[in-house]
Structures are given as C-alpha cells and as structure tokens.
Amino acid sequence: MRLIIQIPCYNEEADLAKTLAALPKSISGFNSVEYLVIDDGSDDKTVEVAEACGVDHIVRLQQHLGLGRAFISGLEACLARGADVIINTDADNQYSGDDIPKLLEPILSGAADFVIGTRPIASIEHFSWLKKCLQLLGSRVVRAASQTTVMDAPSGFRAITRDAAMRLNVFSSYSYTLETLIQAGQVGIVTVSVPVRVNGEKRPSRLVKSIFSYVFNSAVTIVRTYAIYKPLSFFLGIAVLLFLPGLALSLRFLYYFLSGDGDGHVQSVILSVFLMGIAFNLAMMAILAELISVNRQLLEKFGYRQQLANPNISKDSEVSLARREPGSAKECT
C-alpha cells in the first residue's frame, strides 16, 4: 500500500522544513510513505525548501488559487501517483506528525474511509474564548448538515482513502474543510474522528484574517454546500417559511372580510399575495434544483467509474509534478 502525505503551501518557507522533518518516514501497513507539496502560487522560497528537503512530489499552481483549490489539486495529484491513502496536513506544523498512525487506524481496520483529527480545542492556549466558542458552534452546525459525528469540522489533519478521494469535489477556493465534510456525509462516505495533539502556535492563521470574515465565509460555505446536495429541502424550507405568514395574512383578511370589516385590511392581501407568490416560485425552483442535482450526481458517478477504470488518469492540466523516486525524501531540519 502506498501512503502520500500532502501539504498545501502558500509562502511557507519559514515552517515547511520543520513540518517535513516531523513527519514519519515509514508506517506499519504501508510499503512506502511519500511526501507531496502543493505550491499555491507562492512568491517566496517554498519550492526551494521543498526541493532541498527532498520531497517526492511537488505540485506547482501557476497562481495563488486558494486553499480549497490547492487541496483538491493535491488529491488529484496523489490519485495520479497511485496513492492508496492520502494524509492532508498543514505546512505550519500545527499538527503532531506522530499522530498520523492514529489517523490511519480506522482506515487500516476498515472502519472508515475519511478520518478527521480532532484537536483539543478547549485546551489550546492561543485560541481566544470567542474562537473556541465559534469552533464548537461551527462543528455542531456542520454535524447537523453533514449527518456525521465529526467533533472538529475545521481541522485540516485528515486521512482519506483512494476511493473516498475520488468522490470528493471542492467548489470553494476559500477552504475545503467544511465543504468536504458535508459532501462526505451526503454521499455516504463513512467519516469518523480521532483525537490528535497540536504543537504550539508558529504564526497567526492566514485563513482567519478576522473572526467576522471567517464566520461569514464559513456560513456561506455551509449554506452553499447544503444547497448543492440537498436542494429540495433547502429551497422548500425557505418556501414554507414564506408561505406560512402569507397564508396567515390571507386568513386574517378573510376573517375581517367575513366580519364586515375588510375595507381597512387590503394591505394584508397585498403582502400575502407577495409572500405566497415568492413561496410558489421557490417551490418550483426546488423541483428544478433537485432535478439538476440528480443529473450532477449521475455525472459524479460516471466520473468516479471512469477513475476506477483508468486509475492513472490525471484530471488537472494545470498541475505540474516534480517527481523523485519514492522514499527519496531526506532528513530536513
């Protein structure tokens, strides 16, 4: 079995060497352990550091496309290189490389196809009280949307089987963490969590530029992903929320009209017609969106079967791979 550890990078020359040095060189159950660095359009010496550390593969994106796009480009490159299992970790050495075997245990035992490392959020000193609360709240919302039991939804420390990786798609360039979890839950990929350790803070997060922007982008991602995979319930839910007050206003007008006092309540009729009209249009939209969703699912299944039939296919012409012999990664400090 071949394990590839992928590391999305954007201007990580300061921390990449330490991250690579902390990763395991061999793991029980795998014939080879390889490293793959995704350079997301860095303008520093990230690539030079990766080359000096002797990583097995380098994926170079021509420009900065965002963490989500870097993540999926890495998955595609790992699949093209024949990975049986893929580990994703951050370049800032946030996660303990010694816990990678913990991530792999559920996969090796056949209990899961997608494993998320759960950080000890409550005891992380450099997380503010507000950030801890938002992390816990966000994870709870994602659990409800994805129908999984994942405790740390924003965690980037993940293990993915080849089969699961071929079924994942990322539409957002901002991040991949929440989107892939909701998607995994909706398409039936067995997902579990395992507790992992973290190292001290090396630098401020580049993804969380401000609490407001992070919450806003996360909320947009959750809503959009849920709408993609559950369009009927999403749009019908909104339609019902608009239809019920419209119906209530209609009944209110009818009550006053039958009581002989309907002249002063015409505004209720107008607002009722407006709300119920929007609700009807949303209901029609829900049906059309569901039909489009079924067509998308059929296309995804077709693409998945194509990959099964031709596992060596590379799906991203923008990705360039710098290849070395497996196991050539050397000690880098």
Short mmCIF file of C-alpha atoms in Angstrom, two decimals:
data_model
loop_
_atom_site.label_atom_id
_atom_site.label_comp_id
_atom_site.label_asym_id
_atom_site.label_seq_id
_atom_site.Cartn_x
_atom_site.Cartn_y
_atom_site.Cartn_z
CA MET A 1 0.00 0.00 0.00
CA ARG A 2 1.20 3.50 -0.85
CA LEU A 3 0.66 6.45 1.50
CA ILE A 4 1.16 10.01 0.28
CA ILE A 5 1.21 12.88 2.77
CA GLN A 6 0.15 16.10 1.05
CA ILE A 7 0.90 19.60 2.35
CA PRO A 8 -0.83 22.65 0.77
CA CYS A 9 1.58 25.61 0.92
CA TYR A 10 1.38 29.33 0.34
CA ASN A 11 4.54 31.20 1.33
CA GLU A 12 5.63 28.59 3.89
CA GLU A 13 9.42 28.78 3.55
CA ALA A 14 9.79 29.53 7.27
CA ASP A 15 7.92 26.49 8.60
CA LEU A 16 7.90 23.87 5.85
CA ALA A 17 11.25 22.28 6.73
CA LYS A 18 10.22 21.70 10.36
CA THR A 19 6.89 20.27 9.26
CA LEU A 20 8.56 17.82 6.87
CA ALA A 21 11.13 16.81 9.47
CA ALA A 22 8.35 15.89 11.92
CA LEU A 23 6.56 13.57 9.51
CA PRO A 24 7.10 9.79 9.74
CA LYS A 25 9.36 8.14 7.16
CA SER A 26 7.67 4.74 7.44
CA ILE A 27 4.38 3.49 8.85
CA SER A 28 3.28 -0.05 9.58
CA GLY A 29 0.84 -1.30 6.95
CA PHE A 30 2.32 0.73 4.09
CA ASN A 31 5.07 -0.26 1.66
CA SER A 32 6.03 3.35 1.03
CA VAL A 33 5.42 6.78 2.57
CA GLU A 34 5.84 9.72 0.20
CA TYR A 35 5.52 13.48 0.59
CA LEU A 36 3.71 15.81 -1.81
CA VAL A 37 3.89 19.60 -1.53
CA ILE A 38 1.30 21.78 -3.27
CA ASP A 39 2.74 25.22 -4.02
CA ASP A 40 -0.28 27.54 -4.28
CA GLY A 41 1.46 30.28 -6.25
CA SER A 42 3.97 31.16 -3.51
CA ASP A 43 6.25 34.15 -4.12
CA ASP A 44 8.85 33.09 -1.54
CA LYS A 45 11.23 30.10 -1.44
CA THR A 46 8.65 27.44 -0.57
CA VAL A 47 9.52 25.33 -3.61
CA GLU A 48 13.25 25.64 -3.00
CA VAL A 49 12.77 24.47 0.61
CA ALA A 50 10.68 21.51 -0.56
CA GLU A 51 13.32 20.55 -3.09
CA ALA A 52 16.11 20.90 -0.52
CA CYS A 53 14.18 18.60 1.81
CA GLY A 54 13.87 16.03 -0.97
CA VAL A 55 10.09 15.74 -1.11
CA ASP A 56 8.90 13.07 -3.52
CA HIS A 57 6.45 15.22 -5.49
CA ILE A 58 5.85 18.94 -5.98
CA VAL A 59 2.61 20.31 -7.44
CA ARG A 60 3.02 23.87 -8.70
CA LEU A 61 -0.05 26.03 -9.35
CA GLN A 62 0.67 28.92 -11.69
CA GLN A 63 -1.01 31.46 -9.42
CA HIS A 64 -2.50 31.71 -5.93
CA LEU A 65 -5.86 29.94 -6.20
CA GLY A 66 -6.76 29.50 -2.53
CA LEU A 67 -6.63 26.68 -0.01
CA GLY A 68 -9.65 24.83 -1.39
CA ARG A 69 -8.22 24.64 -4.89
CA ALA A 70 -4.77 23.69 -3.59
CA PHE A 71 -6.28 20.86 -1.54
CA ILE A 72 -8.21 19.32 -4.44
CA SER A 73 -5.22 19.72 -6.78
CA GLY A 74 -3.19 17.75 -4.25
CA LEU A 75 -5.79 14.98 -4.10
CA GLU A 76 -5.81 14.72 -7.88
CA ALA A 77 -2.02 14.55 -8.00
CA CYS A 78 -1.94 11.88 -5.25
CA LEU A 79 -4.50 9.80 -7.13
CA ALA A 80 -2.50 10.16 -10.33
CA ARG A 81 0.59 8.89 -8.46
CA GLY A 82 -1.25 5.80 -7.26
CA ALA A 83 -1.88 6.69 -3.61
CA ASP A 84 -3.97 4.15 -1.69
CA VAL A 85 -4.36 6.51 1.27
CA ILE A 86 -3.79 10.27 1.45
CA ILE A 87 -2.92 12.28 4.56
CA ASN A 88 -3.51 16.03 4.50
CA THR A 89 -1.70 18.25 6.99
CA ASP A 90 -0.88 21.95 7.32
CA ALA A 91 2.51 23.41 6.46
CA ASP A 92 2.79 25.43 9.69
CA ASN A 93 3.49 22.30 11.78
CA GLN A 94 0.25 22.82 13.72
CA TYR A 95 -0.49 19.10 13.99
CA SER A 96 1.71 16.46 15.60
CA GLY A 97 3.21 14.23 12.92
CA ASP A 98 3.47 11.44 15.50
CA ASP A 99 -0.34 11.16 15.45
CA ILE A 100 -0.54 10.17 11.78
CA PRO A 101 -0.77 6.45 12.75
CA LYS A 102 -3.84 7.38 14.84
CA LEU A 103 -5.49 8.86 11.75
CA LEU A 104 -4.74 5.69 9.80
CA GLU A 105 -6.05 3.18 12.34
CA PRO A 106 -9.76 3.41 11.35
CA ILE A 107 -8.80 3.12 7.67
CA LEU A 108 -6.49 0.15 8.14
CA SER A 109 -9.14 -1.61 10.23
CA GLY A 110 -11.80 -0.95 7.58
CA ALA A 111 -13.93 1.14 9.95
CA ALA A 112 -13.84 4.37 7.88
CA ASP A 113 -12.83 5.95 4.58
CA PHE A 114 -12.44 9.51 5.88
CA VAL A 115 -10.80 10.33 9.23
CA ILE A 116 -10.63 13.79 10.83
CA GLY A 117 -8.13 14.65 13.56
CA THR A 118 -9.93 16.30 16.49
CA ARG A 119 -7.85 18.96 18.20
CA PRO A 120 -8.21 19.63 21.95
CA ILE A 121 -9.93 22.96 21.24
CA ALA A 122 -10.73 23.76 24.89
CA SER A 123 -7.07 23.49 25.95
CA ILE A 124 -5.38 25.29 23.04
CA GLU A 125 -3.87 28.35 24.70
CA HIS A 126 -3.52 30.59 21.65
CA PHE A 127 -7.23 30.19 20.77
CA SER A 128 -9.30 33.02 22.23
CA TRP A 129 -12.51 32.29 24.15
CA LEU A 130 -14.56 33.60 21.23
CA LYS A 131 -12.68 31.45 18.70
CA LYS A 132 -13.18 28.34 20.82
CA CYS A 133 -16.92 29.01 21.05
CA LEU A 134 -17.19 29.62 17.31
CA GLN A 135 -15.20 26.46 16.54
CA LEU A 136 -17.51 24.35 18.70
CA LEU A 137 -20.65 26.01 17.35
CA GLY A 138 -19.48 25.67 13.74
CA SER A 139 -18.67 21.99 14.23
CA ARG A 140 -22.15 21.41 15.65
CA VAL A 141 -23.77 23.08 12.63
CA VAL A 142 -21.62 21.02 10.23
CA ARG A 143 -22.53 17.82 12.09
CA ALA A 144 -26.19 18.61 11.54
CA ALA A 145 -25.69 19.49 7.87
CA SER A 146 -23.43 16.53 7.12
CA GLN A 147 -25.14 13.96 9.37
CA THR A 148 -21.74 12.91 10.70
CA THR A 149 -20.29 12.81 14.22
CA VAL A 150 -17.16 14.87 13.49
CA MET A 151 -16.19 16.95 16.52
CA ASP A 152 -13.68 19.34 14.89
CA ALA A 153 -15.01 20.30 11.48
CA PRO A 154 -12.34 22.95 10.59
CA SER A 155 -9.46 20.53 11.25
CA GLY A 156 -7.15 20.10 8.26
CA PHE A 157 -5.47 16.99 9.67
CA ARG A 158 -7.16 14.25 7.66
CA ALA A 159 -6.75 10.76 6.24
CA ILE A 160 -8.64 9.80 3.09
CA THR A 161 -8.81 6.51 1.23
CA ARG A 162 -8.35 6.44 -2.52
CA ASP A 163 -11.99 5.56 -3.03
CA ALA A 164 -13.22 8.49 -0.92
CA ALA A 165 -10.80 10.93 -2.55
CA MET A 166 -12.15 10.05 -5.99
CA ARG A 167 -15.65 11.04 -4.83
CA LEU A 168 -14.80 14.39 -3.24
CA ASN A 169 -15.13 17.72 -5.03
CA VAL A 170 -14.36 21.23 -3.81
CA PHE A 171 -16.21 24.22 -5.25
CA SER A 172 -14.87 26.88 -2.88
CA SER A 173 -11.42 28.41 -3.21
CA TYR A 174 -11.55 29.69 0.39
CA SER A 175 -11.23 26.34 2.17
CA TYR A 176 -12.08 22.66 1.88
CA THR A 177 -12.68 21.59 5.48
CA LEU A 178 -16.41 22.21 5.93
CA GLU A 179 -17.37 21.56 2.31
CA THR A 180 -15.75 18.13 2.08
CA LEU A 181 -17.31 17.06 5.38
CA ILE A 182 -20.84 17.98 4.33
CA GLN A 183 -20.24 16.34 0.97
CA ALA A 184 -18.86 13.17 2.55
CA GLY A 185 -21.88 12.85 4.81
CA GLN A 186 -24.35 13.42 1.99
CA VAL A 187 -22.78 10.93 -0.44
CA GLY A 188 -22.32 8.21 2.17
CA ILE A 189 -18.56 8.26 2.81
CA VAL A 190 -18.01 6.74 6.27
CA THR A 191 -16.40 9.51 8.34
CA VAL A 192 -15.02 9.33 11.88
CA SER A 193 -12.93 11.48 14.25
CA VAL A 194 -9.88 10.62 16.31
CA PRO A 195 -8.22 12.82 18.96
CA VAL A 196 -4.86 14.32 17.95
CA ARG A 197 -2.30 16.62 19.53
CA VAL A 198 -1.21 20.03 18.33
CA ASN A 199 2.05 21.92 18.53
CA GLY A 200 2.38 25.49 19.75
CA GLU A 201 1.33 28.37 17.53
CA LYS A 202 4.02 29.14 14.94
CA ARG A 203 2.31 32.07 13.24
CA PRO A 204 -1.17 33.64 13.00
CA SER A 205 -3.56 31.80 10.71
CA ARG A 206 -3.62 33.15 7.15
CA LEU A 207 -7.09 31.74 6.63
CA VAL A 208 -8.64 33.51 9.63
CA LYS A 209 -7.84 37.13 8.81
CA SER A 210 -10.65 38.25 11.12
CA ILE A 211 -13.34 36.50 13.11
CA PHE A 212 -16.07 38.18 11.06
CA SER A 213 -14.62 37.18 7.68
CA TYR A 214 -14.05 33.61 8.85
CA VAL A 215 -17.59 33.26 10.19
CA PHE A 216 -19.06 34.84 7.06
CA ASN A 217 -17.08 32.64 4.65
CA SER A 218 -17.79 29.53 6.72
CA ALA A 219 -21.52 30.29 6.81
CA VAL A 220 -21.59 30.85 3.04
CA THR A 221 -19.74 27.56 2.50
CA ILE A 222 -22.13 25.60 4.74
CA VAL A 223 -25.26 27.07 3.14
CA ARG A 224 -23.99 26.68 -0.42
CA THR A 225 -22.78 23.12 0.05
CA TYR A 226 -26.01 22.05 1.74
CA ALA A 227 -28.00 23.68 -1.07
CA ILE A 228 -25.93 21.77 -3.65
CA TYR A 229 -26.52 18.38 -2.05
CA LYS A 230 -30.00 18.93 -0.57
CA PRO A 231 -31.64 21.48 -2.90
CA LEU A 232 -35.19 20.20 -2.47
CA SER A 233 -35.25 20.50 1.31
CA PHE A 234 -33.24 23.75 1.22
CA PHE A 235 -35.49 25.70 -1.18
CA LEU A 236 -38.72 24.10 0.03
CA GLY A 237 -37.77 25.05 3.58
CA ILE A 238 -37.44 28.70 2.59
CA ALA A 239 -40.68 28.46 0.58
CA VAL A 240 -42.58 27.15 3.61
CA LEU A 241 -41.16 29.93 5.82
CA LEU A 242 -42.59 32.49 3.39
CA PHE A 243 -45.82 30.66 2.61
CA LEU A 244 -46.99 30.29 6.22
CA PRO A 245 -47.02 34.02 7.10
CA GLY A 246 -48.62 34.71 3.69
CA LEU A 247 -51.33 32.18 4.48
CA ALA A 248 -51.81 33.68 7.94
CA LEU A 249 -52.28 37.14 6.44
CA SER A 250 -54.83 35.77 3.95
CA LEU A 251 -56.80 34.12 6.74
CA ARG A 252 -56.60 37.32 8.76
CA PHE A 253 -58.09 39.33 5.88
CA LEU A 254 -60.74 36.68 5.31
CA TYR A 255 -61.75 36.85 8.97
CA TYR A 256 -62.19 40.64 8.89
CA PHE A 257 -63.90 40.49 5.50
CA LEU A 258 -66.48 37.98 6.70
CA SER A 259 -66.93 40.13 9.79
CA GLY A 260 -67.82 43.08 7.58
CA ASP A 261 -64.60 45.00 8.27
CA GLY A 262 -62.44 44.07 5.28
CA ASP A 263 -62.02 47.53 3.75
CA GLY A 264 -59.16 48.53 6.03
CA HIS A 265 -57.08 45.40 5.60
CA VAL A 266 -56.23 45.42 1.88
CA GLN A 267 -52.53 45.71 2.76
CA SER A 268 -52.71 42.23 4.25
CA VAL A 269 -53.93 40.85 0.93
CA ILE A 270 -51.13 42.56 -0.99
CA LEU A 271 -48.41 41.32 1.36
CA SER A 272 -49.98 37.86 1.42
CA VAL A 273 -50.00 37.60 -2.38
CA PHE A 274 -46.40 38.82 -2.47
CA LEU A 275 -45.17 36.25 0.09
CA MET A 276 -47.13 33.34 -1.35
CA GLY A 277 -46.01 34.22 -4.88
CA ILE A 278 -42.35 34.11 -3.85
CA ALA A 279 -43.01 30.85 -1.99
CA PHE A 280 -44.56 29.30 -5.11
CA ASN A 281 -41.59 30.35 -7.27
CA LEU A 282 -39.17 28.90 -4.69
CA ALA A 283 -41.13 25.63 -4.68
CA MET A 284 -40.78 25.41 -8.47
CA MET A 285 -37.09 26.27 -8.12
CA ALA A 286 -36.72 23.47 -5.55
CA ILE A 287 -38.06 20.91 -8.02
CA LEU A 288 -35.79 22.13 -10.83
CA ALA A 289 -32.78 22.26 -8.49
CA GLU A 290 -33.46 18.69 -7.36
CA LEU A 291 -33.56 17.50 -10.98
CA ILE A 292 -30.27 19.30 -11.66
CA SER A 293 -28.81 17.74 -8.50
CA VAL A 294 -29.78 14.25 -9.70
CA ASN A 295 -28.06 14.95 -13.02
CA ARG A 296 -24.93 16.16 -11.17
CA GLN A 297 -24.89 13.01 -9.06
CA LEU A 298 -25.08 10.88 -12.20
CA LEU A 299 -22.14 12.81 -13.69
CA GLU A 300 -20.15 12.36 -10.46
CA LYS A 301 -20.82 8.62 -10.54
CA PHE A 302 -19.75 8.49 -14.17
CA GLY A 303 -16.51 10.33 -13.35
CA TYR A 304 -15.92 8.03 -10.37
CA ARG A 305 -16.35 4.93 -12.53
CA GLN A 306 -14.01 6.40 -15.13
CA GLN A 307 -11.32 6.79 -12.50
CA LEU A 308 -11.86 3.21 -11.34
CA ALA A 309 -11.44 2.02 -14.91
CA ASN A 310 -8.35 4.20 -15.51
CA PRO A 311 -6.60 4.91 -12.17
CA ASN A 312 -3.64 6.61 -13.86
CA ILE A 313 -5.69 9.43 -15.36
CA SER A 314 -4.65 12.95 -14.30
CA LYS A 315 -7.56 15.36 -14.14
CA ASP A 316 -5.84 18.71 -13.83
CA SER A 317 -3.78 20.00 -16.73
CA GLU A 318 -2.67 22.97 -14.62
CA VAL A 319 -0.73 20.75 -12.23
CA SER A 320 2.93 20.06 -12.86
CA LEU A 321 4.66 17.32 -10.89
CA ALA A 322 8.34 17.27 -9.98
CA ARG A 323 8.89 13.55 -9.44
CA ARG A 324 11.56 11.76 -7.49
CA GLU A 325 11.93 8.12 -6.66
CA PRO A 326 9.62 7.06 -3.80
CA GLY A 327 11.35 7.17 -0.45
CA SER A 328 13.92 9.72 -1.58
CA ALA A 329 12.80 12.36 0.94
CA LYS A 330 15.79 13.12 3.11
CA GLU A 331 16.09 14.47 6.62
CA CYS A 332 15.39 18.22 6.68
CA THR A 333 15.89 20.36 9.76
#
